[in-house]
Amino acid sequence: MTGNAMSSNGSKGFTRRDFIIGTGSMAGLGVAASAGLGAAALMAAPATADIGDGARVPALVIGTGYGGSVAALRLAQAGVNVHMVEMGMAWDTPGSDGKIFCNTTNPDYRSFWLRTRTKQPLSNFLWFPIDRDIPRYTGILDAEEMGGITVYQGRGVGGGSLVNGGMAVTPKRENFGAVLPSVNPDEMYNVYYPRANAALGVGMIDPNWFESTEYYQYSRVGRKHAQRSGFSWTFVPDVYDWDYMKQEAAGTVPKSALAGEILYGNNGGKKSLQKTYIAQAKATGRVTISPLHKVTSVTPASGGGYNVVIEQLRTDGTVLTTKSVVADKVFFAAGSVGTSKLLVKLKATGQLPNLNGEVGKGWGDNGNVMCGRANHMWDATGAKQSSIPCSGIDNWNAGGAFAEVAPLPTGIETYASFYLSITKNPHRAEFSYNPATGNVDLNWQAAWKQPAITMAKTIFDRINSKEWTIYRSDLFGGTKVWGDHLTYHPLGGAVLNKATDNYGRLHGYAGLYVIDGALIPGNTSVNPFVTITALAERNIDRIISDDL
Ligand code: FAE
């Protein structure tokens, strides 16, 4: 860690560059337009400008992940001025190493949200613990411990898109009824999934390059083993810029996905929301963002609209100042856990007492469970691995599991195949307010992962028996075979058509909306962000046409 890097996004919560450009952003847009500059120049104009105490805004969006970014862009295009409030950092300023984000192989102060020691999803390698001490900092990945489960989430402008694998999967239509039972599949598959995929920049790896590059040997081994056991193996779309990745392999651009950048951000071809929805939203000139600002309360304002209390954070997590603003409409887009925690607390403490009894319910982990397999020496998975997964094994209908063939980009040959499975785990947990601590707890039980393990085993027991291989027992501490302590895919807590109406309007309060993963009842059968985005597109369409 360097003093420079710390202070560049330092204690005032915004950079000098943000301040200069933020305060002049409208003027900047005017200059760009009159100079005849194209959309690219406009899209490059940053719009981080901290909200002022006492401000009044037409629409306030809490969080800058998928749901929040869709809401901001579409509202702005409809002529509404939007302010987005994000508890994490802007992630637009390089550290002393010249990079904005750090690498998975060398997690530094930028890696974790307010921790003094990393909490890596794989805690061990060859049984050696790999976590390390780090300075407490508003880093990019939150490993939030919620009782029986660690929930990994992105923190910063772009939310989960900053840290995720970019796997952009539309669920099979035949499974959609179980994902969002109250939503008309025709409108989703004809309009909103295509709209979301286009705006996110979803693409597929070139199959010819896949066959030849050393960086996907792990995936080809995964395919061989899946197919020899009779499973359906499939390419999975992603938002990574595949042409850029080819250039990384050719050595014509700096390596990013091919240098293991993913979990703590990606400096190269990853099309995070910063490059897609948020860039477009900023280009409208109607959207501003306050990074390092955390919403703590939303209550009805006496003159109409809502009072929103916001803490401005320093990079050590302490509160610099507390602001109070008024918003006509408030969109909860703080992610499944963030939105649920806020709503449950606001209801329990009498700040939003009319929220209904469904608030806090229906939370699931998308059935996430991880495992590794130890291959024979003739099935090397490669010392060089792209950090972007591109394939999966589909046993959803027969066994309740869809498994991504995941990378283990350690830089050395491990002879390991590694997988993140999404399963039909039926367990759902509930958030509740704890008056003794003032916190919101989740009643997830560690033992509830057993159905997920059983479903994942329908794939990997069969592959192990066919290949004469065994599970790796060195990755999760002790001799644990299953990474069953975590989820990357929190979903639910303010479920559509239960806590809200069928378009995300919270019952009990006109002008309050949920528009993120909290709406989805615990499972999407595949990786969730395309569904979160498409649902947000559907809901904001209706909200703009009926409520504005
Ligand atoms: P999210 O993206 O989490 O955004 C919420 C934002 O709100 C965050 O930026 C928070 O910092 C912010 N926030 C929270 N509380 C407050 C507050 N009180 N005040 C202000 N701001 C607040 O929500 N999904 C896929 O589909 N494919 C993948 O390959 C994939 N890989 C993943 C890998 C990892 C390591 C992780 C952690 C997740 C992965 N996901 C993946 C899940 C995906 O990123 C996640 O479902 C979405 O990001 C959720 O979108 P939301 O809009 O619900």
Coordinates of C-alpha atoms and ligand atoms in Angstrom, one line a residue:
M1 CA 0.0 0.0 0.0
T2 CA 1.2 3.5 -0.7
G3 CA 0.2 6.8 0.8
N4 CA -0.4 8.1 -2.7
A5 CA -2.9 5.5 -3.6
M6 CA -4.7 5.8 -0.2
S7 CA -5.0 9.5 -0.5
S8 CA -5.9 9.6 -4.2
N9 CA -9.4 8.4 -3.2
G10 CA -8.8 9.7 0.2
S11 CA -10.5 11.0 3.3
K12 CA -12.7 13.5 1.6
G13 CA -14.4 10.7 -0.3
F14 CA -13.8 12.1 -3.7
T15 CA -10.8 12.7 -5.9
R16 CA -9.6 16.1 -7.0
R17 CA -10.3 14.9 -10.5
D18 CA -13.8 13.9 -9.6
F19 CA -14.3 17.2 -7.9
I20 CA -13.1 19.3 -10.8
I21 CA -14.9 17.3 -13.4
G22 CA -17.9 16.6 -11.3
T23 CA -18.6 20.2 -10.5
G24 CA -18.1 21.2 -14.1
S25 CA -19.7 18.2 -15.7
M26 CA -22.6 20.0 -17.3
A27 CA -20.2 22.6 -18.7
G28 CA -18.0 19.8 -19.9
L29 CA -20.8 18.2 -21.7
G30 CA -21.7 21.5 -23.4
V31 CA -18.1 22.0 -24.5
A32 CA -17.9 18.4 -25.9
A33 CA -21.2 18.8 -27.7
S34 CA -20.3 22.2 -29.2
A35 CA -16.9 20.9 -30.2
G36 CA -18.7 18.2 -32.2
L37 CA -17.2 15.4 -30.2
G38 CA -18.8 12.1 -30.5
A39 CA -20.6 9.8 -28.1
A40 CA -17.3 8.4 -26.9
A41 CA -16.2 11.7 -25.6
L42 CA -19.5 12.3 -23.9
M43 CA -19.4 8.8 -22.4
A44 CA -16.0 9.4 -21.0
A45 CA -17.3 12.4 -18.9
P46 CA -17.3 11.3 -15.3
A47 CA -20.3 12.4 -13.2
T48 CA -19.2 11.7 -9.7
A49 CA -20.3 14.8 -7.7
D50 CA -21.1 14.3 -4.1
I51 CA -24.7 15.2 -3.1
G52 CA -25.0 18.2 -0.8
D53 CA -26.6 18.2 2.6
G54 CA -30.2 19.4 2.2
A55 CA -30.4 18.7 -1.5
R56 CA -33.7 17.8 -3.1
V57 CA -33.7 15.3 -6.0
P58 CA -36.4 13.9 -8.2
A59 CA -35.1 10.4 -8.1
L60 CA -32.5 8.8 -5.8
V61 CA -31.1 5.4 -6.5
I62 CA -29.5 3.5 -3.6
G63 CA -26.6 1.4 -5.1
T64 CA -24.9 1.3 -8.5
G65 CA -25.2 -2.4 -9.4
Y66 CA -27.3 -3.9 -12.2
G67 CA -30.7 -2.8 -10.9
G68 CA -29.6 0.7 -10.0
S69 CA -27.8 1.3 -13.2
V70 CA -30.8 0.2 -15.3
A71 CA -33.1 2.5 -13.3
A72 CA -30.7 5.5 -13.6
L73 CA -30.2 5.1 -17.3
R74 CA -33.9 4.7 -18.2
L75 CA -35.1 7.4 -15.9
A76 CA -32.5 9.8 -17.3
Q77 CA -33.5 9.0 -20.8
A78 CA -37.1 9.7 -19.8
G79 CA -36.0 13.2 -18.7
V80 CA -35.7 12.6 -15.0
N81 CA -32.6 13.8 -13.1
V82 CA -31.2 11.0 -11.0
H83 CA -28.7 10.9 -8.1
M84 CA -27.1 7.5 -7.4
V85 CA -25.7 6.9 -3.9
E86 CA -23.0 4.3 -3.6
M87 CA -21.3 3.1 -0.4
G88 CA -18.2 1.9 -2.2
M89 CA -15.5 3.8 -4.1
A90 CA -15.6 5.3 -7.6
W91 CA -12.8 2.9 -8.8
D92 CA -11.6 5.4 -11.4
T93 CA -8.2 6.3 -10.0
P94 CA -5.0 4.2 -10.4
G95 CA -2.9 3.3 -7.4
S96 CA 0.9 3.7 -7.3
D97 CA 1.3 0.6 -9.4
G98 CA -0.6 2.4 -12.2
K99 CA -3.5 0.0 -11.9
I100 CA -7.0 0.7 -10.5
F101 CA -7.5 -2.9 -9.4
C102 CA -5.2 -5.5 -7.8
N103 CA -4.7 -9.0 -8.9
T104 CA -6.1 -12.2 -7.4
T105 CA -2.6 -13.6 -6.8
N106 CA -1.6 -10.5 -4.8
P107 CA -4.5 -9.1 -2.9
D108 CA -3.6 -5.7 -1.4
Y109 CA -5.5 -2.9 0.4
R110 CA -7.8 -2.6 -2.6
S111 CA -9.1 -6.2 -2.3
F112 CA -11.5 -6.3 0.6
W113 CA -14.2 -4.2 2.1
L114 CA -13.1 -3.1 5.6
R115 CA -11.2 -6.2 6.7
T116 CA -7.8 -6.5 8.2
R117 CA -7.3 -9.9 6.7
T118 CA -8.4 -11.3 3.3
K119 CA -11.2 -13.8 3.3
Q120 CA -10.6 -15.5 0.0
P121 CA -13.3 -17.9 -1.3
L122 CA -10.6 -20.6 -1.5
S123 CA -8.9 -20.3 1.8
N124 CA -6.2 -22.9 1.3
F125 CA -4.0 -24.4 -1.3
L126 CA -2.3 -27.7 -0.8
W127 CA -3.8 -27.3 2.7
F128 CA -1.7 -24.1 3.4
P129 CA -3.8 -21.1 4.4
I130 CA -3.5 -18.4 1.8
D131 CA -5.2 -15.5 3.5
R132 CA -3.0 -12.5 4.5
D133 CA -3.2 -9.4 6.5
I134 CA -4.2 -6.2 4.7
P135 CA -4.9 -2.6 5.8
R136 CA -8.5 -1.8 6.6
Y137 CA -9.8 0.0 3.5
T138 CA -13.0 0.4 1.5
G139 CA -11.9 -2.3 -0.9
I140 CA -13.8 -3.8 -3.7
L141 CA -15.0 -7.2 -2.4
D142 CA -17.2 -7.6 0.6
A143 CA -17.1 -11.0 2.3
E144 CA -20.1 -10.3 4.5
E145 CA -20.6 -12.8 7.3
M146 CA -24.4 -13.4 7.8
G147 CA -24.5 -16.1 10.4
G148 CA -24.4 -19.4 8.6
I149 CA -23.1 -18.1 5.3
T150 CA -20.5 -15.7 3.9
V151 CA -22.1 -13.5 1.2
Y152 CA -19.6 -12.1 -1.4
Q153 CA -20.6 -8.8 -2.9
G154 CA -19.0 -6.1 -5.0
R155 CA -18.6 -2.6 -3.4
G156 CA -18.1 0.4 -5.6
V157 CA -19.6 2.2 -8.6
G158 CA -20.7 -0.8 -10.7
G159 CA -21.6 -3.1 -7.8
G160 CA -21.2 -6.8 -8.5
S161 CA -20.1 -6.1 -12.0
L162 CA -16.7 -5.0 -10.7
V163 CA -15.9 -8.3 -9.2
N164 CA -17.9 -11.0 -11.0
G165 CA -16.9 -13.4 -13.7
G166 CA -19.1 -11.7 -16.2
M167 CA -20.9 -14.9 -17.0
A168 CA -24.1 -13.6 -18.7
V169 CA -26.6 -16.4 -18.8
T170 CA -30.2 -16.2 -19.8
P171 CA -32.2 -19.0 -18.0
K172 CA -33.7 -21.7 -20.3
R173 CA -37.3 -20.6 -21.0
E174 CA -38.6 -23.9 -19.6
N175 CA -37.1 -23.0 -16.2
F176 CA -38.3 -19.4 -16.1
G177 CA -41.7 -20.2 -14.5
A178 CA -39.9 -21.3 -11.3
V179 CA -37.6 -18.3 -11.4
L180 CA -40.2 -15.5 -11.6
P181 CA -43.6 -17.1 -11.5
S182 CA -45.6 -13.8 -11.7
V183 CA -43.8 -12.5 -14.8
N184 CA -45.0 -13.0 -18.3
P185 CA -42.2 -15.0 -20.0
D186 CA -43.2 -13.7 -23.5
E187 CA -42.3 -10.2 -22.7
M188 CA -39.1 -11.3 -21.0
Y189 CA -37.8 -13.5 -23.8
N190 CA -39.1 -11.3 -26.6
V191 CA -38.2 -7.8 -25.2
Y192 CA -36.3 -7.6 -21.9
Y193 CA -33.7 -10.4 -22.0
P194 CA -32.6 -9.2 -25.5
R195 CA -32.6 -5.6 -24.3
A196 CA -30.5 -6.5 -21.3
N197 CA -28.0 -8.7 -23.2
A198 CA -27.5 -6.0 -25.8
A199 CA -27.0 -3.2 -23.3
L200 CA -24.6 -5.4 -21.2
G201 CA -22.5 -6.2 -24.2
V202 CA -22.9 -10.0 -23.9
G203 CA -20.8 -12.1 -26.3
M204 CA -19.5 -15.6 -26.8
I205 CA -15.9 -16.9 -27.1
D206 CA -14.7 -17.7 -30.6
P207 CA -15.0 -21.5 -30.7
N208 CA -11.9 -21.8 -32.9
W209 CA -9.8 -19.8 -30.5
F210 CA -11.2 -21.8 -27.6
E211 CA -9.9 -25.0 -29.2
S212 CA -6.4 -23.6 -29.7
T213 CA -5.5 -21.3 -26.8
E214 CA -3.5 -22.6 -23.9
Y215 CA -5.5 -20.3 -21.6
Y216 CA -8.7 -22.5 -21.9
Q217 CA -7.0 -25.9 -21.5
Y218 CA -8.8 -26.1 -18.1
S219 CA -12.1 -25.7 -19.9
R220 CA -11.4 -28.2 -22.6
V221 CA -10.4 -30.8 -19.9
G222 CA -13.7 -29.9 -18.1
R223 CA -15.6 -30.5 -21.4
K224 CA -13.8 -33.9 -22.0
H225 CA -14.7 -35.1 -18.5
A226 CA -18.3 -33.9 -18.7
Q227 CA -18.9 -35.4 -22.1
R228 CA -17.3 -38.7 -21.3
S229 CA -19.7 -39.1 -18.4
G230 CA -22.7 -38.3 -20.7
F231 CA -23.4 -34.7 -19.5
S232 CA -24.4 -31.8 -21.6
W233 CA -21.5 -29.3 -21.8
T234 CA -22.2 -25.8 -23.1
F235 CA -20.4 -22.6 -23.9
V236 CA -21.5 -19.8 -21.6
P237 CA -21.8 -16.2 -22.8
D238 CA -19.8 -13.5 -21.0
V239 CA -19.4 -9.7 -21.0
Y240 CA -15.7 -9.9 -21.4
D241 CA -14.4 -8.3 -24.7
W242 CA -13.2 -11.5 -26.4
D243 CA -11.3 -9.7 -29.0
Y244 CA -9.4 -7.9 -26.3
M245 CA -8.6 -11.2 -24.7
K246 CA -7.2 -12.5 -28.0
Q247 CA -4.9 -9.4 -28.0
E248 CA -3.9 -10.2 -24.4
A249 CA -2.8 -13.6 -25.6
A250 CA -1.0 -12.2 -28.6
G251 CA 0.9 -9.8 -26.3
T252 CA -0.4 -6.6 -28.0
V253 CA -2.2 -5.2 -25.0
P254 CA -1.5 -5.6 -21.2
K255 CA -2.7 -8.9 -19.8
S256 CA -5.8 -8.7 -17.6
A257 CA -8.1 -11.7 -17.7
L258 CA -5.0 -13.7 -18.8
A259 CA -3.1 -12.3 -15.8
G260 CA -5.7 -13.5 -13.3
E261 CA -7.6 -10.2 -12.8
I262 CA -11.1 -10.8 -11.7
L263 CA -12.2 -11.1 -8.1
Y264 CA -10.7 -7.7 -7.1
G265 CA -11.6 -6.0 -10.3
N266 CA -10.3 -6.2 -13.9
N267 CA -8.1 -3.5 -15.6
G268 CA -8.7 -4.8 -19.1
G269 CA -11.5 -6.1 -21.3
K270 CA -14.2 -6.7 -18.7
K271 CA -17.4 -4.7 -19.6
S272 CA -18.4 -3.8 -16.1
L273 CA -21.4 -1.5 -15.7
Q274 CA -18.9 1.4 -15.5
K275 CA -18.4 0.8 -19.3
T276 CA -22.0 0.0 -20.2
Y277 CA -25.1 1.2 -18.4
I278 CA -23.3 3.7 -16.1
A279 CA -21.3 5.2 -19.0
Q280 CA -24.5 5.7 -21.0
A281 CA -26.3 7.1 -17.9
K282 CA -23.6 9.6 -17.3
A283 CA -23.6 10.6 -21.0
T284 CA -27.2 11.8 -20.6
G285 CA -26.0 14.6 -18.4
R286 CA -28.8 13.8 -16.0
V287 CA -27.1 11.3 -13.7
T288 CA -24.7 12.1 -10.9
I289 CA -23.1 9.7 -8.4
S290 CA -21.9 10.0 -4.9
P291 CA -19.3 7.3 -4.1
L292 CA -18.4 6.5 -0.5
H293 CA -21.9 7.5 0.6
K294 CA -24.1 5.0 2.4
V295 CA -27.8 5.3 2.9
T296 CA -28.9 4.6 6.4
S297 CA -32.5 5.7 6.5
V298 CA -35.5 6.5 4.3
T299 CA -38.6 8.0 5.9
P300 CA -41.7 9.9 4.5
A301 CA -41.0 13.7 4.3
S302 CA -43.6 16.0 5.7
G303 CA -44.0 17.9 2.4
G304 CA -44.1 14.8 0.2
G305 CA -41.3 12.6 -1.0
Y306 CA -38.8 10.9 1.3
N307 CA -36.1 12.0 3.7
V308 CA -33.0 10.1 3.0
V309 CA -30.1 10.0 5.5
I310 CA -26.7 9.3 4.1
E311 CA -23.3 8.8 5.7
Q312 CA -20.3 9.9 3.8
L313 CA -17.5 7.5 4.5
R314 CA -13.7 7.8 4.7
T315 CA -11.6 5.1 3.2
D316 CA -11.1 3.5 6.6
G317 CA -14.9 3.1 6.9
T318 CA -15.4 5.9 9.5
V319 CA -18.1 8.5 9.0
L320 CA -16.9 11.8 7.7
T321 CA -20.2 13.5 7.8
T322 CA -24.0 12.7 7.8
K323 CA -26.3 14.3 5.2
S324 CA -30.0 14.5 4.9
V325 CA -31.7 14.9 1.5
V326 CA -35.2 14.8 0.1
A327 CA -36.1 12.6 -2.9
D328 CA -39.4 12.4 -4.7
K329 CA -38.8 8.8 -5.5
V330 CA -36.4 6.3 -4.0
F331 CA -35.2 3.2 -5.8
F332 CA -33.7 0.5 -3.5
A333 CA -30.9 -1.1 -5.5
A334 CA -28.4 -1.9 -2.8
G335 CA -28.3 -5.6 -3.8
S336 CA -30.3 -8.4 -2.2
V337 CA -28.6 -8.2 1.2
G338 CA -28.3 -4.4 1.2
T339 CA -31.9 -3.7 0.2
S340 CA -33.3 -6.3 2.5
K341 CA -31.3 -5.1 5.5
L342 CA -32.4 -1.5 4.9
L343 CA -36.1 -2.4 4.5
V344 CA -36.2 -4.8 7.4
K345 CA -34.6 -2.2 9.8
L346 CA -36.8 0.6 8.5
K347 CA -40.0 -1.4 9.1
A348 CA -38.9 -2.7 12.5
T349 CA -37.8 0.6 13.8
G350 CA -41.0 2.3 12.8
Q351 CA -39.5 4.4 10.1
L352 CA -41.5 2.7 7.3
P353 CA -44.0 0.8 9.4
N354 CA -46.5 0.2 6.6
L355 CA -44.1 -2.1 4.6
N356 CA -45.8 -5.5 4.6
G357 CA -44.8 -8.8 6.3
E358 CA -43.1 -10.2 3.2
V359 CA -40.2 -7.8 3.6
G360 CA -37.1 -9.7 4.6
K361 CA -38.4 -13.1 3.4
G362 CA -37.6 -15.4 0.5
W363 CA -33.8 -15.1 0.5
G364 CA -31.8 -17.8 -1.2
D365 CA -28.1 -18.4 -2.2
N366 CA -28.9 -19.5 -5.8
G367 CA -27.7 -23.0 -4.5
N368 CA -24.0 -22.0 -4.8
V369 CA -21.5 -24.7 -3.9
M370 CA -17.9 -25.1 -5.0
C371 CA -15.6 -28.1 -5.4
G372 CA -12.3 -29.1 -7.0
R373 CA -11.3 -32.4 -8.6
A374 CA -7.8 -33.9 -8.6
N375 CA -6.9 -34.9 -12.2
H376 CA -4.4 -37.4 -13.4
M377 CA -1.0 -36.1 -14.6
W378 CA -2.2 -36.6 -18.3
D379 CA -5.1 -34.2 -17.7
A380 CA -3.1 -31.1 -16.9
T381 CA -5.4 -28.0 -16.7
G382 CA -2.6 -25.5 -17.5
A383 CA -0.4 -23.1 -15.6
K384 CA -1.9 -20.3 -17.7
Q385 CA -5.6 -19.9 -17.2
S386 CA -8.0 -17.1 -18.3
S387 CA -9.8 -15.8 -15.2
I388 CA -13.0 -15.6 -17.3
P389 CA -15.0 -18.8 -17.3
C390 CA -16.6 -19.7 -20.6
S391 CA -18.4 -23.0 -20.2
G392 CA -20.7 -25.0 -18.0
I393 CA -22.2 -28.5 -17.4
D394 CA -25.9 -28.6 -17.5
N395 CA -27.6 -31.3 -15.3
W396 CA -30.4 -29.0 -14.1
N397 CA -33.4 -31.0 -15.1
A398 CA -32.0 -34.5 -14.1
G399 CA -30.0 -33.6 -11.1
G400 CA -30.8 -30.0 -10.1
A401 CA -27.3 -28.6 -10.8
F402 CA -25.6 -26.3 -13.4
A403 CA -21.9 -26.2 -12.9
E404 CA -19.5 -23.6 -14.3
V405 CA -16.1 -24.9 -15.3
A406 CA -14.2 -22.3 -13.3
P407 CA -10.5 -21.3 -13.5
L408 CA -7.9 -21.7 -10.8
P409 CA -5.5 -19.0 -12.1
T410 CA -2.6 -19.7 -9.7
G411 CA 0.2 -19.4 -12.3
I412 CA 1.3 -23.0 -11.7
E413 CA 0.1 -26.3 -12.9
T414 CA -2.3 -27.7 -10.3
Y415 CA -3.9 -30.7 -12.1
A416 CA -7.1 -29.4 -10.6
S417 CA -10.5 -29.0 -12.2
F418 CA -12.5 -26.4 -10.3
Y419 CA -16.3 -25.8 -10.4
L420 CA -18.9 -23.4 -9.0
S421 CA -22.3 -25.1 -9.1
I422 CA -25.7 -23.4 -9.1
T423 CA -28.2 -25.8 -7.7
K424 CA -32.0 -26.1 -7.0
N425 CA -31.4 -25.8 -3.2
P426 CA -35.0 -25.3 -1.9
H427 CA -34.0 -23.6 1.4
R428 CA -35.0 -20.0 1.9
A429 CA -33.9 -17.8 4.8
E430 CA -35.4 -14.6 6.4
F431 CA -33.8 -11.4 7.6
S432 CA -34.9 -10.0 11.0
Y433 CA -34.0 -6.9 13.0
N434 CA -32.1 -7.5 16.2
P435 CA -32.9 -4.7 18.7
A436 CA -30.1 -5.7 21.0
T437 CA -27.4 -5.1 18.4
G438 CA -29.2 -2.8 16.0
N439 CA -28.2 -5.2 13.2
V440 CA -30.2 -7.2 10.8
D441 CA -29.6 -10.9 11.0
L442 CA -30.2 -13.7 8.5
N443 CA -31.4 -17.1 9.8
W444 CA -29.5 -19.2 7.1
Q445 CA -28.3 -22.5 8.6
A446 CA -24.9 -23.9 7.5
A447 CA -26.6 -27.4 7.2
W448 CA -29.0 -26.0 4.5
K449 CA -26.2 -26.4 1.9
Q450 CA -26.6 -30.2 2.0
P451 CA -29.2 -30.4 -0.8
A452 CA -26.8 -28.3 -2.9
I453 CA -24.0 -30.7 -2.3
T454 CA -26.2 -33.7 -3.1
M455 CA -27.2 -32.0 -6.4
A456 CA -23.7 -31.1 -7.3
K457 CA -22.6 -34.7 -6.6
T458 CA -25.0 -35.9 -9.3
I459 CA -22.4 -34.4 -11.7
F460 CA -19.1 -34.9 -10.0
D461 CA -19.5 -38.3 -8.4
R462 CA -20.2 -39.7 -11.8
I463 CA -17.3 -37.9 -13.4
N464 CA -14.9 -39.0 -10.6
S465 CA -16.0 -42.6 -11.0
K466 CA -15.7 -42.5 -14.8
E467 CA -12.2 -40.8 -14.7
W468 CA -10.9 -42.7 -11.6
T469 CA -10.3 -39.3 -9.9
I470 CA -11.1 -37.9 -6.5
Y471 CA -12.3 -34.6 -5.0
R472 CA -9.6 -32.1 -3.9
S473 CA -9.7 -31.8 -0.1
D474 CA -7.0 -29.0 0.2
L475 CA -8.9 -25.9 -0.8
F476 CA -11.4 -25.0 1.9
G477 CA -9.6 -25.6 5.2
G478 CA -9.1 -28.9 7.1
T479 CA -10.0 -31.6 4.6
K480 CA -13.2 -30.1 3.4
V481 CA -14.2 -31.1 -0.1
W482 CA -17.1 -28.7 -0.5
G483 CA -17.0 -25.0 -0.5
D484 CA -20.4 -24.8 1.1
H485 CA -19.8 -21.8 3.4
L486 CA -20.5 -19.0 0.8
T487 CA -22.6 -17.6 -1.9
Y488 CA -21.7 -15.2 -4.8
H489 CA -25.4 -15.0 -5.8
P490 CA -27.6 -13.6 -3.0
L491 CA -31.2 -13.3 -4.2
G492 CA -34.5 -12.3 -2.6
G493 CA -35.5 -10.6 0.6
A494 CA -38.1 -8.2 -1.0
V495 CA -39.7 -10.6 -3.5
L496 CA -41.6 -9.4 -6.5
N497 CA -45.4 -9.6 -6.2
K498 CA -45.0 -10.2 -2.4
A499 CA -43.1 -7.4 -0.7
T500 CA -43.8 -5.3 -3.8
D501 CA -46.4 -5.3 -6.5
N502 CA -45.6 -7.1 -9.8
Y503 CA -43.3 -4.2 -10.9
G504 CA -41.3 -3.6 -7.8
R505 CA -43.4 -0.9 -6.1
L506 CA -43.2 -1.4 -2.4
H507 CA -46.5 -1.9 -0.7
G508 CA -47.5 0.8 1.7
Y509 CA -45.5 3.7 0.2
A510 CA -46.0 5.4 -3.2
G511 CA -42.7 6.3 -4.7
L512 CA -40.6 3.6 -3.1
Y513 CA -39.3 0.9 -5.4
V514 CA -37.1 -2.2 -5.2
I515 CA -35.2 -2.8 -8.5
D516 CA -32.4 -5.3 -7.7
G517 CA -31.7 -8.9 -6.9
A518 CA -33.9 -8.6 -3.8
L519 CA -36.9 -9.1 -6.1
I520 CA -35.9 -12.6 -7.2
P521 CA -37.0 -15.4 -4.9
G522 CA -33.7 -17.1 -4.2
N523 CA -32.8 -18.8 -7.4
T524 CA -32.4 -18.2 -11.1
S525 CA -31.2 -21.6 -12.3
V526 CA -28.1 -20.0 -13.8
N527 CA -25.9 -17.0 -12.9
P528 CA -28.2 -14.2 -12.0
F529 CA -27.1 -10.8 -13.4
V530 CA -28.8 -11.0 -16.8
T531 CA -32.1 -11.8 -15.1
I532 CA -31.6 -9.0 -12.5
T533 CA -30.9 -6.6 -15.4
A534 CA -33.8 -7.8 -17.6
L535 CA -36.3 -7.7 -14.8
A536 CA -35.2 -4.2 -13.9
E537 CA -35.6 -3.2 -17.6
R538 CA -39.2 -4.6 -17.5
N539 CA -40.1 -2.9 -14.2
I540 CA -38.7 0.5 -15.0
D541 CA -40.5 0.5 -18.3
R542 CA -43.8 0.2 -16.5
I543 CA -42.8 2.6 -13.7
I544 CA -41.9 5.3 -16.3
S545 CA -45.0 4.9 -18.3
D546 CA -47.4 4.7 -15.3
D547 CA -45.9 6.6 -12.4
L548 CA -44.0 9.6 -13.9
Ligands
FAE1 P1 -25.2 -5.3 -6.7 O1 -24.6 -5.5 -8.0 O2 -24.7 -6.0 -5.5 O3 -25.1 -3.7 -6.3 C1 -25.6 -3.2 -5.1 C2 -24.7 -1.9 -4.8 O4 -25.3 -1.2 -3.7 C3 -23.3 -2.2 -4.4 O5 -22.4 -1.5 -5.2 C4 -23.2 -1.8 -2.9 O6 -22.0 -1.3 -2.5 C5 -24.3 -0.8 -2.9 N1 -24.9 -0.6 -1.5 C6 -25.3 -1.5 -0.7 N2 -25.9 -1.0 0.4 C7 -25.8 0.4 0.2 C8 -26.3 1.5 1.0 N3 -26.9 1.3 2.2 N4 -26.0 2.7 0.5 C9 -25.4 2.9 -0.7 N5 -25.0 1.9 -1.4 C10 -25.2 0.6 -1.0 O7 -26.8 -5.6 -6.7 N6 -23.4 -13.1 -11.5 C11 -23.5 -13.6 -12.8 O8 -24.6 -13.5 -13.4 N7 -22.4 -14.0 -13.5 C12 -21.2 -14.2 -12.9 O9 -20.2 -14.6 -13.5 C13 -21.1 -13.8 -11.5 N8 -20.0 -14.0 -10.8 C14 -19.9 -13.5 -9.5 C15 -18.6 -13.5 -8.9 C16 -18.5 -12.9 -7.6 C17 -17.2 -13.0 -6.9 C18 -19.6 -12.2 -7.0 C19 -19.4 -11.6 -5.7 C20 -20.8 -12.2 -7.7 C21 -20.9 -12.8 -8.9 N9 -22.2 -12.7 -9.6 C22 -22.3 -13.2 -10.9 C23 -23.4 -12.2 -9.0 C24 -23.7 -10.8 -9.5 O10 -22.6 -9.9 -9.5 C25 -24.9 -10.2 -8.6 O11 -26.0 -11.1 -8.7 C26 -25.3 -8.8 -9.0 O12 -24.2 -7.9 -8.9 C27 -26.4 -8.3 -8.1 O13 -26.9 -7.1 -8.7 P2 -27.8 -6.1 -7.9 O14 -28.2 -5.0 -8.8 O15 -28.8 -6.8 -7.1

